[in-house]
PDB file of N, CA and C in Angstrom:
ATOM      1  N   LEU A   1      16.238  -7.018  -9.672  1.00 53.00           N
ATOM      2  CA  LEU A   1      14.825  -6.371  -9.774  1.00 53.00           C
ATOM      3  C   LEU A   1      15.372  -4.927  -8.763  1.00 53.00           C
ATOM      4  N   PRO A   2      15.004  -4.031  -9.292  1.00 66.00           N
ATOM      5  CA  PRO A   2      15.286  -2.451  -9.167  1.00 66.00           C
ATOM      6  C   PRO A   2      13.908  -1.927  -7.771  1.00 66.00           C
ATOM      7  N   THR A   3      14.592  -1.635  -6.549  1.00 67.00           N
ATOM      8  CA  THR A   3      13.817  -1.291  -5.646  1.00 67.00           C
ATOM      9  C   THR A   3      14.943   0.035  -4.762  1.00 67.00           C
ATOM     10  N   SER A   4      13.734   0.342  -4.137  1.00 81.00           N
ATOM     11  CA  SER A   4      14.291   1.922  -3.288  1.00 81.00           C
ATOM     12  C   SER A   4      13.991   1.554  -1.772  1.00 81.00           C
ATOM     13  N   ALA A   5      13.895   0.091  -1.525  1.00 83.00           N
ATOM     14  CA  ALA A   5      13.874  -0.008   0.106  1.00 83.00           C
ATOM     15  C   ALA A   5      14.730  -0.126   0.692  1.00 83.00           C
ATOM     16  N   TRP A   6      15.385   0.130   1.995  1.00 86.00           N
ATOM     17  CA  TRP A   6      16.327   0.390   2.948  1.00 86.00           C
ATOM     18  C   TRP A   6      15.722  -0.693   4.181  1.00 86.00           C
ATOM     19  N   ALA A   7      16.697  -1.247   4.680  1.00 85.00           N
ATOM     20  CA  ALA A   7      16.770  -2.320   6.217  1.00 85.00           C
ATOM     21  C   ALA A   7      18.032  -2.121   6.767  1.00 85.00           C
ATOM     22  N   LEU A   8      17.876  -2.341   8.303  1.00 88.00           N
ATOM     23  CA  LEU A   8      18.992  -2.220   8.909  1.00 88.00           C
ATOM     24  C   LEU A   8      19.202  -4.052   9.206  1.00 88.00           C
ATOM     25  N   VAL A   9      20.029  -4.626   9.249  1.00 86.00           N
ATOM     26  CA  VAL A   9      20.327  -5.988   9.096  1.00 86.00           C
ATOM     27  C   VAL A   9      21.538  -6.193  10.127  1.00 86.00           C
ATOM     28  N   ASP A  10      21.275  -7.381  10.456  1.00 87.00           N
ATOM     29  CA  ASP A  10      22.421  -7.806  11.637  1.00 87.00           C
ATOM     30  C   ASP A  10      23.608  -8.452  10.540  1.00 87.00           C
ATOM     31  N   GLY A  11      24.755  -9.261  11.667  1.00 88.00           N
ATOM     32  CA  GLY A  11      25.812  -9.437  11.154  1.00 88.00           C
ATOM     33  C   GLY A  11      25.639 -10.340   9.873  1.00 88.00           C
ATOM     34  N   ALA A  12      24.934 -11.159   9.980  1.00 88.00           N
ATOM     35  CA  ALA A  12      24.255 -12.482   8.931  1.00 88.00           C
ATOM     36  C   ALA A  12      23.575 -12.064   7.978  1.00 88.00           C
ATOM     37  N   GLY A  13      23.272 -10.612   7.863  1.00 84.00           N
ATOM     38  CA  GLY A  13      22.446 -10.145   6.665  1.00 84.00           C
ATOM     39  C   GLY A  13      20.703 -10.516   7.032  1.00 84.00           C
ATOM     40  N   ASN A  14      20.527 -10.874   8.102  1.00 83.00           N
ATOM     41  CA  ASN A  14      18.896 -11.045   8.400  1.00 83.00           C
ATOM     42  C   ASN A  14      18.300  -9.664   8.601  1.00 83.00           C
ATOM     43  N   SER A  15      17.217  -9.345   8.321  1.00 82.00           N
ATOM     44  CA  SER A  15      16.766  -7.854   8.530  1.00 82.00           C
ATOM     45  C   SER A  15      16.619  -7.753   9.769  1.00 82.00           C
ATOM     46  N   GLN A  16      16.291  -6.664  10.661  1.00 87.00           N
ATOM     47  CA  GLN A  16      16.039  -6.167  11.976  1.00 87.00           C
ATOM     48  C   GLN A  16      14.731  -5.393  11.634  1.00 87.00           C
ATOM     49  N   VAL A  17      15.053  -4.234  10.607  1.00 92.00           N
ATOM     50  CA  VAL A  17      13.866  -3.368  10.608  1.00 92.00           C
ATOM     51  C   VAL A  17      13.810  -3.082   9.085  1.00 92.00           C
ATOM     52  N   GLY A  18      13.132  -3.104   8.005  1.00 90.00           N
ATOM     53  CA  GLY A  18      13.106  -2.624   6.882  1.00 90.00           C
ATOM     54  C   GLY A  18      12.030  -1.719   6.678  1.00 90.00           C
ATOM     55  N   PHE A  19      12.102  -0.953   5.687  1.00 92.00           N
ATOM     56  CA  PHE A  19      11.448   0.533   4.735  1.00 92.00           C
ATOM     57  C   PHE A  19      11.303   0.178   3.694  1.00 92.00           C
ATOM     58  N   TRP A  20      10.150  -0.114   3.193  1.00 90.00           N
ATOM     59  CA  TRP A  20       9.624  -0.180   1.710  1.00 90.00           C
ATOM     60  C   TRP A  20       8.825   1.085   1.422  1.00 90.00           C
ATOM     61  N   PRO A  21       9.110   1.746   0.131  1.00 92.00           N
ATOM     62  CA  PRO A  21       8.358   3.020  -0.153  1.00 92.00           C
ATOM     63  C   PRO A  21       7.222   2.201  -0.936  1.00 92.00           C
ATOM     64  N   LEU A  22       5.813   3.022  -0.626  1.00 91.00           N
ATOM     65  CA  LEU A  22       4.749   2.398  -1.578  1.00 91.00           C
ATOM     66  C   LEU A  22       4.402   4.053  -2.211  1.00 91.00           C
ATOM     67  N   HIS A  23       3.783   3.794  -3.606  1.00 91.00           N
ATOM     68  CA  HIS A  23       3.610   4.647  -4.202  1.00 91.00           C
ATOM     69  C   HIS A  23       2.095   4.552  -5.038  1.00 91.00           C
ATOM     70  N   ILE A  24       0.672   5.286  -3.987  1.00 91.00           N
ATOM     71  CA  ILE A  24      -0.341   4.793  -4.491  1.00 91.00           C
ATOM     72  C   ILE A  24      -1.146   6.048  -5.008  1.00 91.00           C
ATOM     73  N   GLY A  25      -1.329   6.374  -6.358  1.00 88.00           N
ATOM     74  CA  GLY A  25      -1.998   7.423  -6.607  1.00 88.00           C
ATOM     75  C   GLY A  25      -0.875   8.674  -6.497  1.00 88.00           C
ATOM     76  N   GLU A  26      -1.442   9.646  -5.928  1.00 89.00           N
ATOM     77  CA  GLU A  26      -0.331  10.518  -5.798  1.00 89.00           C
ATOM     78  C   GLU A  26       0.711  10.672  -4.120  1.00 89.00           C
ATOM     79  N   GLU A  27      -0.212   9.684  -3.470  1.00 91.00           N
ATOM     80  CA  GLU A  27       0.441   9.417  -2.356  1.00 91.00           C
ATOM     81  C   GLU A  27       1.496   8.776  -2.457  1.00 91.00           C
ATOM     82  N   ARG A  28       2.670   8.952  -0.981  1.00 92.00           N
ATOM     83  CA  ARG A  28       3.413   8.280  -0.846  1.00 92.00           C
ATOM     84  C   ARG A  28       3.576   7.751   0.634  1.00 92.00           C
ATOM     85  N   PHE A  29       3.901   6.307   0.649  1.00 93.00           N
ATOM     86  CA  PHE A  29       3.715   5.832   2.026  1.00 93.00           C
ATOM     87  C   PHE A  29       5.291   4.833   2.130  1.00 93.00           C
ATOM     88  N   VAL A  30       5.332   4.834   3.515  1.00 93.00           N
ATOM     89  CA  VAL A  30       6.503   4.105   3.925  1.00 93.00           C
ATOM     90  C   VAL A  30       6.059   2.953   4.110  1.00 93.00           C
ATOM     91  N   LEU A  31       6.429   1.641   4.155  1.00 92.00           N
ATOM     92  CA  LEU A  31       5.990   0.417   4.827  1.00 92.00           C
ATOM     93  C   LEU A  31       7.034   0.229   5.640  1.00 92.00           C
ATOM     94  N   SER A  32       7.034   0.336   7.161  1.00 93.00           N
ATOM     95  CA  SER A  32       7.958  -0.267   7.992  1.00 93.00           C
ATOM     96  C   SER A  32       7.434  -1.702   8.620  1.00 93.00           C
ATOM     97  N   VAL A  33       8.762  -2.492   8.825  1.00 91.00           N
ATOM     98  CA  VAL A  33       8.577  -4.111   9.278  1.00 91.00           C
ATOM     99  C   VAL A  33       9.731  -3.864  10.066  1.00 91.00           C
ATOM    100  N   VAL A  34       9.327  -4.519  11.322  1.00 92.00           N
ATOM    101  CA  VAL A  34      10.096  -5.191  11.974  1.00 92.00           C
ATOM    102  C   VAL A  34      10.268  -6.426  12.099  1.00 92.00           C
ATOM    103  N   GLY A  35      11.868  -7.277  11.843  1.00 86.00           N
ATOM    104  CA  GLY A  35      11.883  -8.427  11.724  1.00 86.00           C
ATOM    105  C   GLY A  35      12.221  -8.704  10.275  1.00 86.00           C
ATOM    106  N   ILE A  36      11.773 -10.318   9.835  1.00 83.00           N
ATOM    107  CA  ILE A  36      11.686 -10.740   8.623  1.00 83.00           C
ATOM    108  C   ILE A  36      10.347 -10.019   8.260  1.00 83.00           C
ATOM    109  N   PRO A  37      10.359  -9.726   6.820  1.00 82.00           N
ATOM    110  CA  PRO A  37       9.211  -9.160   6.059  1.00 82.00           C
ATOM    111  C   PRO A  37       8.334 -10.309   5.640  1.00 82.00           C
ATOM    112  N   ARG A  38       7.224 -10.452   5.869  1.00 86.00           N
ATOM    113  CA  ARG A  38       6.182 -11.636   5.123  1.00 86.00           C
ATOM    114  C   ARG A  38       5.032 -11.123   4.064  1.00 86.00           C
ATOM    115  N   LEU A  39       5.652 -10.475   3.299  1.00 87.00           N
ATOM    116  CA  LEU A  39       4.890  -9.574   2.453  1.00 87.00           C
ATOM    117  C   LEU A  39       4.000 -10.393   1.852  1.00 87.00           C
ATOM    118  N   HIS A  40       3.853 -11.668   1.691  1.00 91.00           N
ATOM    119  CA  HIS A  40       3.239 -12.741   0.882  1.00 91.00           C
ATOM    120  C   HIS A  40       1.827 -12.892   2.045  1.00 91.00           C
ATOM    121  N   GLN A  41       1.699 -12.578   2.888  1.00 92.00           N
ATOM    122  CA  GLN A  41       0.703 -12.837   3.798  1.00 92.00           C
ATOM    123  C   GLN A  41      -0.581 -12.088   3.450  1.00 92.00           C
ATOM    124  N   GLN A  42      -1.984 -12.627   4.110  1.00 94.00           N
ATOM    125  CA  GLN A  42      -2.894 -12.208   3.366  1.00 94.00           C
ATOM    126  C   GLN A  42      -3.168 -10.448   3.984  1.00 94.00           C
ATOM    127  N   ALA A  43      -2.509 -10.044   5.703  1.00 92.00           N
ATOM    128  CA  ALA A  43      -2.501  -8.850   6.219  1.00 92.00           C
ATOM    129  C   ALA A  43      -1.735  -8.022   4.906  1.00 92.00           C
ATOM    130  N   PHE A  44      -0.965  -7.932   4.269  1.00 92.00           N
ATOM    131  CA  PHE A  44      -0.065  -6.727   3.292  1.00 92.00           C
ATOM    132  C   PHE A  44      -0.969  -6.891   2.297  1.00 92.00           C
ATOM    133  N   THR A  45      -1.949  -8.013   1.681  1.00 93.00           N
ATOM    134  CA  THR A  45      -2.504  -7.907   0.522  1.00 93.00           C
ATOM    135  C   THR A  45      -4.074  -7.375   0.786  1.00 93.00           C
ATOM    136  N   ASP A  46      -4.420  -6.871   2.280  1.00 94.00           N
ATOM    137  CA  ASP A  46      -5.583  -6.557   2.366  1.00 94.00           C
ATOM    138  C   ASP A  46      -5.331  -5.083   3.038  1.00 94.00           C
ATOM    139  N   LEU A  47      -3.912  -4.468   3.231  1.00 93.00           N
ATOM    140  CA  LEU A  47      -3.540  -3.029   3.643  1.00 93.00           C
ATOM    141  C   LEU A  47      -3.280  -2.305   2.003  1.00 93.00           C
ATOM    142  N   ILE A  48      -2.875  -3.098   1.249  1.00 93.00           N
ATOM    143  CA  ILE A  48      -2.371  -2.356  -0.076  1.00 93.00           C
ATOM    144  C   ILE A  48      -3.905  -2.357  -0.552  1.00 93.00           C
ATOM    145  N   TRP A  49      -4.752  -3.207  -0.889  1.00 94.00           N
ATOM    146  CA  TRP A  49      -5.918  -2.890  -1.156  1.00 94.00           C
ATOM    147  C   TRP A  49      -6.901  -1.853  -0.548  1.00 94.00           C
ATOM    148  N   VAL A  50      -7.240  -1.551   0.440  1.00 94.00           N
ATOM    149  CA  VAL A  50      -7.797  -0.562   1.223  1.00 94.00           C
ATOM    150  C   VAL A  50      -6.985   0.578   1.247  1.00 94.00           C
ATOM    151  N   LEU A  51      -5.725   0.779   1.142  1.00 94.00           N
ATOM    152  CA  LEU A  51      -5.045   1.910   0.525  1.00 94.00           C
ATOM    153  C   LEU A  51      -5.548   2.079  -0.658  1.00 94.00           C
ATOM    154  N   MET A  52      -5.725   1.313  -1.761  1.00 94.00           N
ATOM    155  CA  MET A  52      -5.740   1.380  -3.034  1.00 94.00           C
ATOM    156  C   MET A  52      -7.427   2.240  -3.395  1.00 94.00           C
ATOM    157  N   LEU A  53      -8.139   1.445  -2.542  1.00 93.00           N
ATOM    158  CA  LEU A  53      -9.499   2.375  -2.634  1.00 93.00           C
ATOM    159  C   LEU A  53      -9.294   3.425  -1.749  1.00 93.00           C
ATOM    160  N   ARG A  54      -8.813   3.835  -1.137  1.00 93.00           N
ATOM    161  CA  ARG A  54      -8.863   5.301  -0.243  1.00 93.00           C
ATOM    162  C   ARG A  54      -7.963   6.352  -1.262  1.00 93.00           C
ATOM    163  N   TYR A  55      -6.842   5.844  -1.765  1.00 92.00           N
ATOM    164  CA  TYR A  55      -5.871   6.939  -2.412  1.00 92.00           C
ATOM    165  C   TYR A  55      -5.808   6.451  -3.717  1.00 92.00           C
ATOM    166  N   GLY A  56      -5.768   5.454  -4.146  1.00 87.00           N
ATOM    167  CA  GLY A  56      -5.861   5.134  -5.446  1.00 87.00           C
ATOM    168  C   GLY A  56      -6.475   6.218  -6.555  1.00 87.00           C
ATOM    169  N   ALA A  57      -5.948   5.936  -7.687  1.00 74.00           N
ATOM    170  CA  ALA A  57      -6.713   7.028  -8.495  1.00 74.00           C
ATOM    171  C   ALA A  57      -8.296   6.423  -8.930  1.00 74.00           C
ATOM    172  N   PRO A  58      -9.070   7.545  -9.005  1.00 69.00           N
ATOM    173  CA  PRO A  58     -10.671   7.107  -9.058  1.00 69.00           C
ATOM    174  C   PRO A  58     -11.074   6.753  -9.977  1.00 69.00           C
ATOM    175  N   ALA A  59     -12.022   5.484 -10.258  1.00 63.00           N
ATOM    176  CA  ALA A  59     -12.206   4.864 -11.137  1.00 63.00           C
ATOM    177  C   ALA A  59     -13.691   5.538 -12.014  1.00 63.00           C
ATOM    178  N   THR A  60     -13.654   5.718 -13.217  1.00 63.00           N
ATOM    179  CA  THR A  60     -14.546   6.116 -14.078  1.00 63.00           C
ATOM    180  C   THR A  60     -15.804   5.450 -13.969  1.00 63.00           C
ATOM    181  N   PRO A  61     -16.818   5.400 -13.507  1.00 61.00           N
ATOM    182  CA  PRO A  61     -18.148   5.068 -13.130  1.00 61.00           C
ATOM    183  C   PRO A  61     -18.471   4.503 -14.917  1.00 61.00           C
ATOM    184  N   SER A  62     -18.811   3.227 -15.350  1.00 59.00           N
ATOM    185  CA  SER A  62     -19.463   3.106 -16.432  1.00 59.00           C
ATOM    186  C   SER A  62     -21.052   3.418 -16.833  1.00 59.00           C
ATOM    187  N   THR A  63     -21.525   3.311 -15.435  1.00 59.00           N
ATOM    188  CA  THR A  63     -23.085   3.688 -15.250  1.00 59.00           C
ATOM    189  C   THR A  63     -23.485   4.444 -14.054  1.00 59.00           C
ATOM    190  N   PRO A  64     -23.863   5.310 -14.321  1.00 55.00           N
ATOM    191  CA  PRO A  64     -24.801   6.279 -13.042  1.00 55.00           C
ATOM    192  C   PRO A  64     -24.473   5.602 -11.553  1.00 55.00           C
ATOM    193  N   ALA A  65     -25.285   4.221 -11.239  1.00 55.00           N
ATOM    194  CA  ALA A  65     -25.675   3.709 -10.078  1.00 55.00           C
ATOM    195  C   ALA A  65     -24.559   3.084  -9.809  1.00 55.00           C
ATOM    196  N   ALA A  66     -23.314   3.184 -10.472  1.00 52.00           N
ATOM    197  CA  ALA A  66     -22.083   2.290  -9.853  1.00 52.00           C
ATOM    198  C   ALA A  66     -21.600   4.006  -8.687  1.00 52.00           C
ATOM    199  N   THR A  67     -21.866   4.884  -9.038  1.00 53.00           N
ATOM    200  CA  THR A  67     -21.647   6.534  -7.845  1.00 53.00           C
ATOM    201  C   THR A  67     -22.427   5.452  -6.690  1.00 53.00           C
ATOM    202  N   ASP A  68     -23.452   5.009  -6.583  1.00 55.00           N
ATOM    203  CA  ASP A  68     -24.680   4.599  -5.482  1.00 55.00           C
ATOM    204  C   ASP A  68     -23.628   3.487  -4.487  1.00 55.00           C
ATOM    205  N   THR A  69     -22.701   3.022  -5.061  1.00 54.00           N
ATOM    206  CA  THR A  69     -21.795   2.205  -4.144  1.00 54.00           C
ATOM    207  C   THR A  69     -21.736   2.823  -2.826  1.00 54.00           C
ATOM    208  N   ARG A  70     -21.729   1.879  -1.857  1.00 55.00           N
ATOM    209  CA  ARG A  70     -20.945   2.237  -0.623  1.00 55.00           C
ATOM    210  C   ARG A  70     -19.307   1.660  -0.405  1.00 55.00           C
ATOM    211  N   PRO A  71     -18.752   2.340   0.322  1.00 53.00           N
ATOM    212  CA  PRO A  71     -17.328   1.703   0.434  1.00 53.00           C
ATOM    213  C   PRO A  71     -17.043   0.482   0.733  1.00 53.00           C
ATOM    214  N   SER A  72     -18.084   0.393   1.790  1.00 54.00           N
ATOM    215  CA  SER A  72     -17.650  -1.079   2.605  1.00 54.00           C
ATOM    216  C   SER A  72     -18.539  -2.426   1.424  1.00 54.00           C
ATOM    217  N   ASP A  73     -19.060  -2.117   0.322  1.00 55.00           N
ATOM    218  CA  ASP A  73     -19.082  -2.883  -0.358  1.00 55.00           C
ATOM    219  C   ASP A  73     -18.417  -3.206  -1.319  1.00 55.00           C
ATOM    220  N   LEU A  74     -17.531  -2.054  -1.386  1.00 54.00           N
ATOM    221  CA  LEU A  74     -16.475  -2.574  -2.516  1.00 54.00           C
ATOM    222  C   LEU A  74     -15.147  -3.326  -1.888  1.00 54.00           C
ATOM    223  N   LEU A  75     -15.160  -3.739  -0.533  1.00 54.00           N
ATOM    224  CA  LEU A  75     -14.558  -4.829   0.083  1.00 54.00           C
ATOM    225  C   LEU A  75     -14.980  -6.458  -0.060  1.00 54.00           C
ATOM    226  N   GLN A  76     -16.586  -6.300  -0.540  1.00 52.00           N
ATOM    227  CA  GLN A  76     -17.143  -7.608  -0.177  1.00 52.00           C
ATOM    228  C   GLN A  76     -16.474  -8.547  -1.663  1.00 52.00           C
ATOM    229  N   GLY A  77     -16.027  -9.256  -1.525  1.00 51.00           N
ATOM    230  CA  GLY A  77     -15.645 -10.456  -2.065  1.00 51.00           C
ATOM    231  C   GLY A  77     -14.276 -10.073  -2.771  1.00 51.00           C
ATOM    232  N   ALA A  78     -13.567  -9.097  -1.981  1.00 51.00           N
ATOM    233  CA  ALA A  78     -12.384  -8.896  -2.411  1.00 51.00           C
ATOM    234  C   ALA A  78     -11.829  -9.868  -2.498  1.00 51.00           C
ATOM    235  N   HIS A  79     -11.470 -11.108  -1.500  1.00 50.00           N
ATOM    236  CA  HIS A  79     -10.091 -11.981  -1.369  1.00 50.00           C
ATOM    237  C   HIS A  79     -11.797 -13.254  -1.181  1.00 50.00           C
ATOM    238  N   PRO A  80     -11.385 -14.654  -1.950  1.00 45.00           N
ATOM    239  CA  PRO A  80     -12.503 -15.607  -2.467  1.00 45.00           C
ATOM    240  C   PRO A  80     -12.204 -16.773  -0.581  1.00 45.00           C
TER     241      PRO A  80
END
């Protein structure tokens, strides 16, 4: 699995601090995690979702009415 993440680990190989690059649109972020990373949790999904809404490539609206959508409306129904 190719990755460019970095971590500081203890003698047993357990992560103490980890750094993961996130490339969203033209922006670059570094996710810093202390302790064991739990990237399967809802909080991580929400973080990526919001970053994609803010910094991701703009979607081409299919109809003029699509531009009338408020950003808060885009989050509704994101997670069942």
